[in-house]
PDB file of C-alpha atoms in Angstrom:
ATOM      1  CA  MET A   6      56.396  99.858  76.349  1.00 41.00           C
ATOM      2  CA  THR A   7      57.388  96.190  76.243  1.00 42.00           C
ATOM      3  CA  ASN A   8      60.024  94.990  73.909  1.00 43.00           C
ATOM      4  CA  ASN A   9      58.887  91.879  72.234  1.00 45.00           C
ATOM      5  CA  ASN A  10      62.492  90.248  72.295  1.00 45.00           C
ATOM      6  CA  VAL A  11      62.613  90.378  75.890  1.00 43.00           C
ATOM      7  CA  TYR A  12      61.339  87.689  78.248  1.00 42.00           C
ATOM      8  CA  ARG A  13      59.664  88.853  81.484  1.00 44.00           C
ATOM      9  CA  SER A  14      59.489  86.819  84.713  1.00 41.00           C
ATOM     10  CA  SER A  15      55.923  86.150  83.915  1.00 43.00           C
ATOM     11  CA  ASP A  16      57.201  84.321  80.846  1.00 46.00           C
ATOM     12  CA  ILE A  17      58.780  81.556  82.987  1.00 43.00           C
ATOM     13  CA  THR A  18      56.244  78.624  83.547  1.00 45.00           C
ATOM     14  CA  THR A  19      57.940  75.598  84.841  1.00 46.00           C
ATOM     15  CA  MET A  20      61.185  74.285  86.320  1.00 47.00           C
ATOM     16  CA  ASP A  21      63.047  71.380  84.474  1.00 49.00           C
ATOM     17  CA  PRO A  22      64.969  69.489  86.919  1.00 50.00           C
ATOM     18  CA  ARG A  23      66.946  67.820  83.990  1.00 49.00           C
ATOM     19  CA  ARG A  24      68.660  71.096  83.620  1.00 48.00           C
ATOM     20  CA  GLY A  25      69.322  71.567  87.238  1.00 49.00           C
ATOM     21  CA  ASP A  26      65.960  73.424  88.013  1.00 42.00           C
ATOM     22  CA  THR A  27      66.687  76.231  85.438  1.00 45.00           C
ATOM     23  CA  PRO A  28      63.449  78.086  84.323  1.00 46.00           C
ATOM     24  CA  ASP A  29      61.675  76.916  81.188  1.00 47.00           C
ATOM     25  CA  VAL A  30      60.921  79.967  79.237  1.00 47.00           C
ATOM     26  CA  THR A  31      57.809  79.824  77.032  1.00 52.00           C
ATOM     27  CA  PRO A  32      58.198  82.386  74.190  1.00 55.00           C
ATOM     28  CA  ALA A  33      55.526  84.755  73.583  1.00 56.00           C
ATOM     29  CA  ALA A  34      54.129  85.317  70.086  1.00 61.00           C
ATOM     30  CA  GLY A  35      55.921  82.485  68.447  1.00 71.00           C
ATOM     31  CA  LYS A  36      59.420  83.593  69.431  1.00 81.00           C
ATOM     32  CA  VAL A  37      62.076  80.665  69.155  1.00 84.00           C
ATOM     33  CA  VAL A  38      64.411  80.102  72.030  1.00 94.00           C
ATOM     34  CA  VAL A  39      67.657  78.426  71.345  1.00 97.00           C
ATOM     35  CA  ALA A  40      70.126  78.934  74.133  1.00 98.00           C
ATOM     36  CA  PHE A  41      72.928  77.290  76.140  1.00 98.00           C
ATOM     37  CA  THR A  42      75.179  77.824  78.914  1.00 98.00           C
ATOM     38  CA  ALA A  43      77.778  75.055  79.866  1.00 98.00           C
ATOM     39  CA  LYS A  44      80.521  75.029  82.464  1.00 98.00           C
ATOM     40  CA  LEU A  45      83.738  73.342  82.591  1.00 97.00           C
ATOM     41  CA  ASN A  46      83.909  70.535  85.055  1.00 96.00           C
ATOM     42  CA  LEU A  47      86.307  70.749  87.806  1.00 95.00           C
ATOM     43  CA  SER A  48      87.792  67.247  86.712  1.00 95.00           C
ATOM     44  CA  ASP A  49      88.564  68.736  83.111  1.00 94.00           C
ATOM     45  CA  SER A  50      90.796  71.509  84.326  1.00 94.00           C
ATOM     46  CA  TYR A  51      94.210  72.117  82.742  1.00 92.00           C
ATOM     47  CA  PRO A  52      93.470  69.904  79.672  1.00 94.00           C
ATOM     48  CA  CYS A  53      96.613  68.440  78.065  1.00 91.00           C
ATOM     49  CA  HIS A  54      95.094  67.781  74.397  1.00 91.00           C
ATOM     50  CA  SER A  55      94.274  70.016  71.413  1.00 92.00           C
ATOM     51  CA  GLY A  56      90.890  70.240  69.693  1.00 95.00           C
ATOM     52  CA  VAL A  57      87.501  70.482  71.199  1.00 97.00           C
ATOM     53  CA  LEU A  58      87.132  71.617  74.769  1.00 97.00           C
ATOM     54  CA  LYS A  59      84.071  69.975  76.377  1.00 97.00           C
ATOM     55  CA  PHE A  60      82.091  71.950  78.782  1.00 98.00           C
ATOM     56  CA  ALA A  61      80.077  69.012  80.427  1.00 97.00           C
ATOM     57  CA  ASN A  62      78.150  70.891  82.985  1.00 97.00           C
ATOM     58  CA  VAL A  63      75.019  72.212  81.261  1.00 98.00           C
ATOM     59  CA  LEU A  64      73.167  74.842  83.156  1.00 98.00           C
ATOM     60  CA  VAL A  65      70.610  75.538  80.046  1.00 97.00           C
ATOM     61  CA  ASN A  66      70.018  73.775  76.936  1.00 98.00           C
ATOM     62  CA  GLU A  67      66.984  75.277  75.321  1.00 97.00           C
ATOM     63  CA  GLY A  68      66.612  74.033  71.850  1.00 95.00           C
ATOM     64  CA  ALA A  69      68.904  70.951  72.784  1.00 96.00           C
ATOM     65  CA  GLY A  70      71.653  72.235  70.322  1.00 97.00           C
ATOM     66  CA  TYR A  71      74.528  71.758  72.852  1.00 98.00           C
ATOM     67  CA  SER A  72      76.062  68.404  73.343  1.00 98.00           C
ATOM     68  CA  PRO A  73      77.919  68.020  76.749  1.00 98.00           C
ATOM     69  CA  ASP A  74      79.257  64.672  75.388  1.00 97.00           C
ATOM     70  CA  THR A  75      80.848  66.173  72.253  1.00 98.00           C
ATOM     71  CA  GLY A  76      81.385  69.678  73.201  1.00 98.00           C
ATOM     72  CA  LEU A  77      79.697  70.930  69.926  1.00 98.00           C
ATOM     73  CA  PHE A  78      76.702  72.786  69.351  1.00 98.00           C
ATOM     74  CA  THR A  79      74.709  71.760  66.393  1.00 98.00           C
ATOM     75  CA  CYS A  80      72.669  74.661  64.934  1.00 98.00           C
ATOM     76  CA  PRO A  81      68.785  73.727  65.036  1.00 97.00           C
ATOM     77  CA  ARG A  82      67.557  76.873  63.236  1.00 96.00           C
ATOM     78  CA  GLU A  83      69.215  79.065  60.635  1.00 97.00           C
ATOM     79  CA  GLY A  84      69.904  82.444  61.809  1.00 97.00           C
ATOM     80  CA  PHE A  85      72.258  84.705  63.822  1.00 98.00           C
ATOM     81  CA  TYR A  86      73.713  83.386  67.011  1.00 98.00           C
ATOM     82  CA  HIS A  87      75.951  85.018  69.557  1.00 98.00           C
ATOM     83  CA  PHE A  88      78.611  82.941  70.980  1.00 98.00           C
ATOM     84  CA  ALA A  89      80.846  83.612  74.094  1.00 98.00           C
ATOM     85  CA  VAL A  90      83.708  81.887  75.916  1.00 98.00           C
ATOM     86  CA  HIS A  91      84.825  82.975  79.280  1.00 96.00           C
ATOM     87  CA  VAL A  92      87.719  81.074  80.733  1.00 95.00           C
ATOM     88  CA  SER A  93      89.736  80.977  84.195  1.00 93.00           C
ATOM     89  CA  VAL A  94      93.361  80.884  83.430  1.00 93.00           C
ATOM     90  CA  TYR A  95      96.281  80.271  85.769  1.00 91.00           C
ATOM     91  CA  GLY A  96      99.342  80.519  83.585  1.00 90.00           C
ATOM     92  CA  ARG A  97      98.453  80.632  79.679  1.00 90.00           C
ATOM     93  CA  ALA A  98      95.607  79.670  77.535  1.00 92.00           C
ATOM     94  CA  GLN A  99      95.022  79.655  73.704  1.00 93.00           C
ATOM     95  CA  CYS A 100      91.643  78.858  72.321  1.00 95.00           C
ATOM     96  CA  SER A 101      89.145  79.726  69.543  1.00 97.00           C
ATOM     97  CA  ILE A 102      85.499  79.581  68.633  1.00 98.00           C
ATOM     98  CA  TYR A 103      85.263  77.319  65.582  1.00 98.00           C
ATOM     99  CA  LYS A 104      82.575  77.091  63.043  1.00 98.00           C
ATOM    100  CA  ASN A 105      82.586  73.830  61.043  1.00 98.00           C
ATOM    101  CA  GLY A 106      86.339  73.418  61.345  1.00 97.00           C
ATOM    102  CA  GLU A 107      87.548  77.013  61.005  1.00 97.00           C
ATOM    103  CA  ALA A 108      88.472  79.700  63.719  1.00 97.00           C
ATOM    104  CA  VAL A 109      85.772  82.349  63.833  1.00 98.00           C
ATOM    105  CA  VAL A 110      87.650  84.248  66.670  1.00 97.00           C
ATOM    106  CA  SER A 111      90.839  83.425  68.943  1.00 95.00           C
ATOM    107  CA  ILE A 112      92.452  84.311  72.166  1.00 93.00           C
ATOM    108  CA  TYR A 113      95.878  83.883  73.724  1.00 91.00           C
ATOM    109  CA  ASP A 114      96.238  84.938  77.349  1.00 89.00           C
ATOM    110  CA  THR A 115      99.030  84.547  79.490  1.00 88.00           C
ATOM    111  CA  SER A 116     100.314  85.668  83.105  1.00 82.00           C
ATOM    112  CA  LEU A 117     103.739  84.088  82.723  1.00 80.00           C
ATOM    113  CA  PRO A 118     106.240  84.151  84.266  1.00 80.00           C
ATOM    114  CA  GLU A 119     104.469  85.301  87.499  1.00 81.00           C
ATOM    115  CA  LYS A 120     101.349  82.892  87.025  1.00 80.00           C
ATOM    116  CA  CYS A 121      98.326  84.391  88.493  1.00 82.00           C
ATOM    117  CA  SER A 122      94.427  83.719  88.109  1.00 85.00           C
ATOM    118  CA  GLN A 123      92.615  85.944  85.326  1.00 88.00           C
ATOM    119  CA  VAL A 124      89.727  85.607  83.188  1.00 92.00           C
ATOM    120  CA  ALA A 125      90.080  85.704  79.458  1.00 92.00           C
ATOM    121  CA  SER A 126      86.891  86.019  77.134  1.00 95.00           C
ATOM    122  CA  ILE A 127      86.082  86.025  73.438  1.00 96.00           C
ATOM    123  CA  SER A 128      82.658  86.396  71.509  1.00 98.00           C
ATOM    124  CA  SER A 129      81.238  86.725  68.402  1.00 98.00           C
ATOM    125  CA  VAL A 130      77.924  87.041  66.208  1.00 98.00           C
ATOM    126  CA  VAL A 131      77.874  84.185  63.758  1.00 98.00           C
ATOM    127  CA  ARG A 132      75.465  83.360  60.912  1.00 98.00           C
ATOM    128  CA  LEU A 133      74.620  79.754  60.820  1.00 98.00           C
ATOM    129  CA  SER A 134      72.642  77.217  58.835  1.00 98.00           C
ATOM    130  CA  GLN A 135      70.900  74.319  60.046  1.00 97.00           C
ATOM    131  CA  GLY A 136      73.186  71.593  61.041  1.00 98.00           C
ATOM    132  CA  ASP A 137      76.351  73.707  61.353  1.00 98.00           C
ATOM    133  CA  GLU A 138      78.645  73.055  64.190  1.00 98.00           C
ATOM    134  CA  VAL A 139      80.241  75.370  66.740  1.00 98.00           C
ATOM    135  CA  TRP A 140      82.826  74.719  69.568  1.00 98.00           C
ATOM    136  CA  VAL A 141      85.712  75.829  71.487  1.00 98.00           C
ATOM    137  CA  ASN A 142      88.849  74.559  70.081  1.00 97.00           C
ATOM    138  CA  LEU A 143      92.342  74.301  72.077  1.00 96.00           C
ATOM    139  CA  TRP A 144      95.262  74.997  70.379  1.00 89.00           C
ATOM    140  CA  GLY A 145      98.281  72.674  70.768  1.00 79.00           C
ATOM    141  CA  PRO A 146      99.114  71.004  73.972  1.00 75.00           C
ATOM    142  CA  ASP A 147     100.837  72.854  76.809  1.00 72.00           C
ATOM    143  CA  ARG A 148      99.157  76.196  75.882  1.00 69.00           C
ATOM    144  CA  HIS A 149      96.114  76.088  78.156  1.00 84.00           C
ATOM    145  CA  ASP A 150      96.134  76.286  81.940  1.00 92.00           C
ATOM    146  CA  ILE A 151      92.318  76.806  81.801  1.00 93.00           C
ATOM    147  CA  PHE A 152      90.558  75.651  84.935  1.00 94.00           C
ATOM    148  CA  ALA A 153      87.442  75.558  86.999  1.00 95.00           C
ATOM    149  CA  SER A 154      87.016  75.587  90.801  1.00 93.00           C
ATOM    150  CA  LYS A 155      84.134  75.919  93.360  1.00 91.00           C
ATOM    151  CA  ASP A 156      85.063  79.731  92.926  1.00 89.00           C
ATOM    152  CA  ASN A 157      85.921  80.105  89.415  1.00 91.00           C
ATOM    153  CA  ASP A 158      84.059  79.074  86.250  1.00 95.00           C
ATOM    154  CA  SER A 159      84.825  78.539  82.729  1.00 96.00           C
ATOM    155  CA  VAL A 160      81.958  78.804  80.356  1.00 98.00           C
ATOM    156  CA  PHE A 161      80.591  78.466  76.787  1.00 98.00           C
ATOM    157  CA  VAL A 162      77.393  80.359  76.090  1.00 98.00           C
ATOM    158  CA  GLY A 163      75.403  80.635  72.914  1.00 98.00           C
ATOM    159  CA  PHE A 164      72.128  81.961  71.852  1.00 98.00           C
ATOM    160  CA  TYR A 165      69.795  82.444  68.955  1.00 98.00           C
ATOM    161  CA  LEU A 166      69.429  86.148  67.913  1.00 96.00           C
ATOM    162  CA  GLY A 167      67.027  85.735  65.109  1.00 93.00           C
TER     163      GLY A 167
END
């Protein structure tokens, strides 16, 4: 039996080099695909600011909702979405997934005083209306030893559930 919400490899029709040669999924039976995965650039490691954390290296951006220039996901279609953040941390980090200026879920991670590398993650299902904005927000300066390297990624992921 085929689950109508699962896309099979036969659904993949073309490669789109604008997204780094990631597959372009053609939904069957009118299914809507809104999904993104964006990674932190190596040069954006250990941010010293509070506010939006921009994940500028976009791997997938079906539905064009995520902007690497602003770090914001702008909802193109009303419904339920799942968002996740996985950050590589060397020291401590504090961040949240924000919706329209308010924290949805937050995380604080520390390995101080020993300072070792680890991964911290948060996720949530969020109901959005068209035009709502979602982003990863950093809390005050000096609270985020978030990094990316050739062997460790920090990623922001979101996708439409229906």
